[in-house]
PDB file of C-alpha atoms in Angstrom:
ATOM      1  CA  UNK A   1     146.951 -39.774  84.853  1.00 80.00           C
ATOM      2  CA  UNK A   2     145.016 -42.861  83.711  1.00 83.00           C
ATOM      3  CA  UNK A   3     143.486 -43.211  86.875  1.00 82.00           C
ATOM      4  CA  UNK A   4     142.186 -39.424  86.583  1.00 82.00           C
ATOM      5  CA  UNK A   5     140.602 -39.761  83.186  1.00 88.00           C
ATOM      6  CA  UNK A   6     139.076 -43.028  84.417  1.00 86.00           C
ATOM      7  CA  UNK A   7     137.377 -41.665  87.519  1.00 85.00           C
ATOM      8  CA  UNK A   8     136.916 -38.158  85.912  1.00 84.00           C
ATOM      9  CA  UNK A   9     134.810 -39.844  82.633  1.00 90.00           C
ATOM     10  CA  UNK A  10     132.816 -41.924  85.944  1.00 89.00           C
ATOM     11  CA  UNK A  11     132.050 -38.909  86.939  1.00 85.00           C
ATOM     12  CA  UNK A  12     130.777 -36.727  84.521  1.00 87.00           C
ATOM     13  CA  UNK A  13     128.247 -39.596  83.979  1.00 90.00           C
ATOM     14  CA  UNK A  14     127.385 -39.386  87.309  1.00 85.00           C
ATOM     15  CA  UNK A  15     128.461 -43.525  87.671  1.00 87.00           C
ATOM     16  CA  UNK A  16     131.486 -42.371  90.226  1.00 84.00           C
ATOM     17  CA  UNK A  17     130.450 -43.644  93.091  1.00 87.00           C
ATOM     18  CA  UNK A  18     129.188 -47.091  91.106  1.00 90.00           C
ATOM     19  CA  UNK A  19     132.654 -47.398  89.929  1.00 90.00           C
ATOM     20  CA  UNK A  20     134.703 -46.786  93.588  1.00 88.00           C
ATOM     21  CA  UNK A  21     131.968 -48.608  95.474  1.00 90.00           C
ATOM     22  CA  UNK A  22     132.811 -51.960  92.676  1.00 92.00           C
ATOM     23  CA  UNK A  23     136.707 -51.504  92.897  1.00 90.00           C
ATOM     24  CA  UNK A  24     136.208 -51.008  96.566  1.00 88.00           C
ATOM     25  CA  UNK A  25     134.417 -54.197  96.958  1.00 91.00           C
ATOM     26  CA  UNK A  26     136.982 -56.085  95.535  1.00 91.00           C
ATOM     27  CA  UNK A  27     139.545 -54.662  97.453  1.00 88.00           C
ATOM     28  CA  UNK A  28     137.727 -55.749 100.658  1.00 91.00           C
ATOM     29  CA  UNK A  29     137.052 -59.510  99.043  1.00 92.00           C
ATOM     30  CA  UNK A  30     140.606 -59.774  98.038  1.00 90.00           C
ATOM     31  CA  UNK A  31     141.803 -58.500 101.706  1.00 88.00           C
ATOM     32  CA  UNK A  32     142.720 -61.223 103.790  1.00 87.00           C
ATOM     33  CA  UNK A  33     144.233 -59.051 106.852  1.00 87.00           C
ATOM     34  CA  UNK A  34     142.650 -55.349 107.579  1.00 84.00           C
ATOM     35  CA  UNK A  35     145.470 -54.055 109.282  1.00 82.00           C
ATOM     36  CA  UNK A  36     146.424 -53.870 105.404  1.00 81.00           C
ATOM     37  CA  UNK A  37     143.440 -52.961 103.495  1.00 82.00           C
ATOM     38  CA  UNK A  38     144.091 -50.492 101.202  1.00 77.00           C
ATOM     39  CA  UNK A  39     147.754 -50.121 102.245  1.00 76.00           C
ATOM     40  CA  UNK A  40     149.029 -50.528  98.447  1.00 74.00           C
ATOM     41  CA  UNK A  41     148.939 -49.011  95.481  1.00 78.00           C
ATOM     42  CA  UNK A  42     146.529 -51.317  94.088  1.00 81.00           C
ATOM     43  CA  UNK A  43     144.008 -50.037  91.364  1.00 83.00           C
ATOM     44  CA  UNK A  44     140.765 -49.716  94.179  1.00 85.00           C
ATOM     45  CA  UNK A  45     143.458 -47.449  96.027  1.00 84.00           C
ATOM     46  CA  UNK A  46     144.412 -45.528  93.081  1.00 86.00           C
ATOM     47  CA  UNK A  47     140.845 -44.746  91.925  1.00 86.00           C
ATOM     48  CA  UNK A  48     139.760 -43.876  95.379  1.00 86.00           C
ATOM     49  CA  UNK A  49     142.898 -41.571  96.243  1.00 86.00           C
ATOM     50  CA  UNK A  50     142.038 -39.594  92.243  1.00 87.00           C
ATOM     51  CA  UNK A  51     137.833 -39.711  93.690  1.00 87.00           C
ATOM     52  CA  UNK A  52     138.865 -38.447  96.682  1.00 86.00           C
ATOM     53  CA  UNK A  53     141.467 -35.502  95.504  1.00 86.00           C
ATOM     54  CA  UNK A  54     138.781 -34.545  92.907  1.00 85.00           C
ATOM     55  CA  UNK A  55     135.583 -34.786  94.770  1.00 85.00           C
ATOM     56  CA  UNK A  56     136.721 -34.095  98.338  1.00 88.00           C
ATOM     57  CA  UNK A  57     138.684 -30.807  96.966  1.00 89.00           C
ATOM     58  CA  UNK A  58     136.392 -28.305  98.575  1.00 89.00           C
ATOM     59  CA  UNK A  59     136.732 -30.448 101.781  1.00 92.00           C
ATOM     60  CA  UNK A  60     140.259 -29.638 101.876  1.00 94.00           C
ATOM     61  CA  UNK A  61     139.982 -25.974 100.689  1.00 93.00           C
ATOM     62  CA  UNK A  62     137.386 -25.907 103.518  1.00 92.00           C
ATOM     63  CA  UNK A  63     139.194 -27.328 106.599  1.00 93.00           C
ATOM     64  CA  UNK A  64     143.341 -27.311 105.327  1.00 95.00           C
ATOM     65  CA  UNK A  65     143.589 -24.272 103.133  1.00 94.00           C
ATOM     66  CA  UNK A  66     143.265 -21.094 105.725  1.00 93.00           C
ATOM     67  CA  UNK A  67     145.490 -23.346 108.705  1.00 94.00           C
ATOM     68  CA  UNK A  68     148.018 -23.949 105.789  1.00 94.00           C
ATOM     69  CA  UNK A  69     148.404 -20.077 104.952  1.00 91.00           C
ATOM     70  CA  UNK A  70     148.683 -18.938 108.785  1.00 91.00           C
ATOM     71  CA  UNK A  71     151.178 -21.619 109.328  1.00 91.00           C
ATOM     72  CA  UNK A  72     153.150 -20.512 106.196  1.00 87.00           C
ATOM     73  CA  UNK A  73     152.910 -17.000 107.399  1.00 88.00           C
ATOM     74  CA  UNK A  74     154.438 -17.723 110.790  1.00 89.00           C
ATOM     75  CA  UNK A  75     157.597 -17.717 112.145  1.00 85.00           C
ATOM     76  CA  UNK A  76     157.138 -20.215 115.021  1.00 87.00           C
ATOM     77  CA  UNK A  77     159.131 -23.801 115.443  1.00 88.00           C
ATOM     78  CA  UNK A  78     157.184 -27.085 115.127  1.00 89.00           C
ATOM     79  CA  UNK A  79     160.388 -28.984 115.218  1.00 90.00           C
ATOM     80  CA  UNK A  80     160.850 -31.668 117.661  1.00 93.00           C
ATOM     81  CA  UNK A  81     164.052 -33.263 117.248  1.00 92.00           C
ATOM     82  CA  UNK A  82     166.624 -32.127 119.336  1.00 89.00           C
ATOM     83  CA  UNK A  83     169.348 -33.082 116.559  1.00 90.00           C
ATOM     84  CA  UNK A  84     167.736 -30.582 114.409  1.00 93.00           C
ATOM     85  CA  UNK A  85     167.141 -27.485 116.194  1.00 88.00           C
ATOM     86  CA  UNK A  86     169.816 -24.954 117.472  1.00 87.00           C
ATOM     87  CA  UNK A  87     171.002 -25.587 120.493  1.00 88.00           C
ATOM     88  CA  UNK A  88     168.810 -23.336 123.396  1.00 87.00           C
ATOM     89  CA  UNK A  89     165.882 -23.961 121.665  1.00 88.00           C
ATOM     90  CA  UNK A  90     162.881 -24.203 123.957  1.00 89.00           C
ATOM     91  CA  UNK A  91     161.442 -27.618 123.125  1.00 92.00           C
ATOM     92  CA  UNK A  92     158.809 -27.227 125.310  1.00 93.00           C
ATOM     93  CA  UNK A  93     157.453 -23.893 123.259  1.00 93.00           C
ATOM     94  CA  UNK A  94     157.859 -26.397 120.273  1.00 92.00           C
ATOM     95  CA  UNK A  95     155.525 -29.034 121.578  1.00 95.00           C
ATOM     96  CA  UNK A  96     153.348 -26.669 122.928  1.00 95.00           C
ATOM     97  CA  UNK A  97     152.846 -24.796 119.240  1.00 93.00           C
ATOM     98  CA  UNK A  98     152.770 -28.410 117.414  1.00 94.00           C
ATOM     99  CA  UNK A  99     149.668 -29.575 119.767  1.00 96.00           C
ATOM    100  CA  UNK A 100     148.014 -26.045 119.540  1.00 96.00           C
ATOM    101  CA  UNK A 101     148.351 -26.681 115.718  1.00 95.00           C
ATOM    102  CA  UNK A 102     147.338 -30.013 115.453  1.00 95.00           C
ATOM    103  CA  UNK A 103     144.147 -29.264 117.629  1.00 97.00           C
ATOM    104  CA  UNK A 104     143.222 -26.231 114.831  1.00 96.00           C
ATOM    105  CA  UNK A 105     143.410 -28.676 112.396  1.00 96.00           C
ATOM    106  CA  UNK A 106     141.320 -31.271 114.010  1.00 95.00           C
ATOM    107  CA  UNK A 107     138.740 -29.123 115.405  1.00 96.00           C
ATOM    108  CA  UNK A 108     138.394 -27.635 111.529  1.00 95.00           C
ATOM    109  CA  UNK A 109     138.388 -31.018 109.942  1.00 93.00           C
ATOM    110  CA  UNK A 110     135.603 -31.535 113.099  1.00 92.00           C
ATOM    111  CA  UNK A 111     133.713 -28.625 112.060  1.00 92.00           C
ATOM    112  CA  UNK A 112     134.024 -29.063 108.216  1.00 88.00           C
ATOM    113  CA  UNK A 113     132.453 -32.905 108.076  1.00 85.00           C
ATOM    114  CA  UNK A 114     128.856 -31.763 106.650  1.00 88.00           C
ATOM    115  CA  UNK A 115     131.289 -30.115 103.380  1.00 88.00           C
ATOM    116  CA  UNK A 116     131.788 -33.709 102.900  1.00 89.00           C
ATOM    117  CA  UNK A 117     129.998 -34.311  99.444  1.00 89.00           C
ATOM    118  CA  UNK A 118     127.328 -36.694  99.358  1.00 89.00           C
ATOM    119  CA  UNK A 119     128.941 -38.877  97.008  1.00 87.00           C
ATOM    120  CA  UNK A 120     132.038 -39.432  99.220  1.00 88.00           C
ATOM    121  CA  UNK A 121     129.630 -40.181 101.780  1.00 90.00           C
ATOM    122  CA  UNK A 122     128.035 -43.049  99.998  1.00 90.00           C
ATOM    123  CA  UNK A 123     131.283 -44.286  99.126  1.00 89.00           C
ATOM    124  CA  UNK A 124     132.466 -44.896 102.624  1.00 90.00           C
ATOM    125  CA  UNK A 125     129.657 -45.820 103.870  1.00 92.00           C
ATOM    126  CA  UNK A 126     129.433 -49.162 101.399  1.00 93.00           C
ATOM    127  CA  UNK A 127     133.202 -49.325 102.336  1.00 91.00           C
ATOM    128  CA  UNK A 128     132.161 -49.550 106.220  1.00 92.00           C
ATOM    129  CA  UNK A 129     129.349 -51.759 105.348  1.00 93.00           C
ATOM    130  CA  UNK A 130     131.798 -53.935 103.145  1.00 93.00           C
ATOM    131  CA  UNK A 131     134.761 -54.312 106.017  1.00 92.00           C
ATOM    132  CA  UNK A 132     131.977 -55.005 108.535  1.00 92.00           C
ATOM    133  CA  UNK A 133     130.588 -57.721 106.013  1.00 93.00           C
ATOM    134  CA  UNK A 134     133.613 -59.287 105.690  1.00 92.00           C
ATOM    135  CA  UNK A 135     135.146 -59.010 109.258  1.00 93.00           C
ATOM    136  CA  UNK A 136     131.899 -59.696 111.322  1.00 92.00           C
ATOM    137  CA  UNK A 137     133.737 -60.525 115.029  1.00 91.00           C
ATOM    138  CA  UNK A 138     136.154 -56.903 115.005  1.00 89.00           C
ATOM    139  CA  UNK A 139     134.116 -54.148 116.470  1.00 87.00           C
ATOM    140  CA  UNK A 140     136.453 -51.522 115.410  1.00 88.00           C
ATOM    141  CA  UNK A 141     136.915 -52.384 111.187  1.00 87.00           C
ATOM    142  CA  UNK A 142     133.861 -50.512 110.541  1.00 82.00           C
ATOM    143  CA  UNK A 143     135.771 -47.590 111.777  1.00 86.00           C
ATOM    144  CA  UNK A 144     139.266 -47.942 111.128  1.00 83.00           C
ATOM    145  CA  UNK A 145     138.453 -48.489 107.574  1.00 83.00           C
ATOM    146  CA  UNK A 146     136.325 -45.407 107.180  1.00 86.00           C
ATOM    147  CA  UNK A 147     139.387 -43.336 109.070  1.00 84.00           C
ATOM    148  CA  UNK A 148     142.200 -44.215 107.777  1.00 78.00           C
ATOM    149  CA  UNK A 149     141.296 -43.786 104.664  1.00 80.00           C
ATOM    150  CA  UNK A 150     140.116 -40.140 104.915  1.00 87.00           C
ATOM    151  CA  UNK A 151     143.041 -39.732 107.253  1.00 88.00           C
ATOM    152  CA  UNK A 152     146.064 -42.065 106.032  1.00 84.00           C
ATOM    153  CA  UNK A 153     145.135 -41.663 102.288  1.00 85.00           C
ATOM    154  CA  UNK A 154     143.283 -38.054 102.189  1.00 91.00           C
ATOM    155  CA  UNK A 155     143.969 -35.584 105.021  1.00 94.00           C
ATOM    156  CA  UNK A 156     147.224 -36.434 105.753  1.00 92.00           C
ATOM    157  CA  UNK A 157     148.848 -36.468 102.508  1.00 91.00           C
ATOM    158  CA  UNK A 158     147.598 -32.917 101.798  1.00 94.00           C
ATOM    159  CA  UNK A 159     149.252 -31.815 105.085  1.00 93.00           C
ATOM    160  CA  UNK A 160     152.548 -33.645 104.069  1.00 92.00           C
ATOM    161  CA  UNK A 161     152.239 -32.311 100.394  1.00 92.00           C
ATOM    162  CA  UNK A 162     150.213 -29.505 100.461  1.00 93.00           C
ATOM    163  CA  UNK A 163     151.539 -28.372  96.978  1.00 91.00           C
ATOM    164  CA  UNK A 164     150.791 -31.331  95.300  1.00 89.00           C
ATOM    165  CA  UNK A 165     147.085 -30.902  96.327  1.00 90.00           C
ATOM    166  CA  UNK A 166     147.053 -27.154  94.925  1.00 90.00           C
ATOM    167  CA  UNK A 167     146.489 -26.064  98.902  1.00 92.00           C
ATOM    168  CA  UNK A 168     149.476 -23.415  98.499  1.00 89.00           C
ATOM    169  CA  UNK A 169     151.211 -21.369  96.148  1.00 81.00           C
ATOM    170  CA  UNK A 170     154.837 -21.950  97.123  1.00 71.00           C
ATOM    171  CA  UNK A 171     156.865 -24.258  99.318  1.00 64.00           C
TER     172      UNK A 171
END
């Protein structure tokens, strides 16, 4: 709750992106191994997660929203554990309807990248800029910082907790 007054007030002076790109900056100085950048619940992580939930809403609306109704209005079987599916079940219809799924929901979270507000944008861009500052020789950290975040820390949460992102109406 303090973080969302924080970043909210940030915002509606138009200084959010000034305040993530400073508490992201530290983040990445105070980082000694990216493998765990922004793993914790540090403060840079909490303001970024509230920016992110609060400016990148119409990103999820955009790309999560529809796939999470369709999914909630069908009957099919994602379930891939064999402990935890009647026996007979056709595992192979299973895996079939999880990769279909999880191919929608890339190829809309493909399609929906220019909804990405421009002030997201410019805050994960200085993040890229920072990690490759900071870790000159790996070719990758400009990349794997910019992804996992929107993935570990945006995309996937709201597709593990879709409720507590206002994406549905109901469990």
């Amino acid at each position: 709750e303090i973080m969302k007054s924080i970043v909210g007030a940030f915002e509606m002076k138009n200084r959010g992106a000034w305040l993530l790109k400073s508490v992201s900056s530290a983040e990445v100085d105070e980082t000694w191994d990216l493998s765990v950048l922004f793993r914790g619940n540090s403060i840079a992580s909490s303001c970024l997660d509230t920016f992110m939930r609060t400016v990148g809403r119409q990103v999820l609306d955009a790309t999560l929203r529809p796939i999470l109704r369709e999914l909630y209005k069908s009957n099919k079987s994602y379930e891939l554990d064999p402990t935890r599916v009647p026996k007979g079940t056709d595992m192979k219809k299973n895996l079939s309807a999880f990769i279909e799924t999880l191919n929608w929901i890339w190829e809309s979270i493909r399609t929906t990248a220019d909804k990405i507000p421009i002030t997201m944008r410019r805050v994960l861009a200085h993040l890229r800029a920072q990690v490759s500052i900071k870790w000159p020789n790996d070719s990758n950290s400009k990349y794997i910082s910019v992804t996992s975040f929107l993935f570990l820390r945006f995309f996937c949460p709201a597709l593990m907790s879709p409720q507590s992102f206002d994406l549905v109406d109901e469990m």
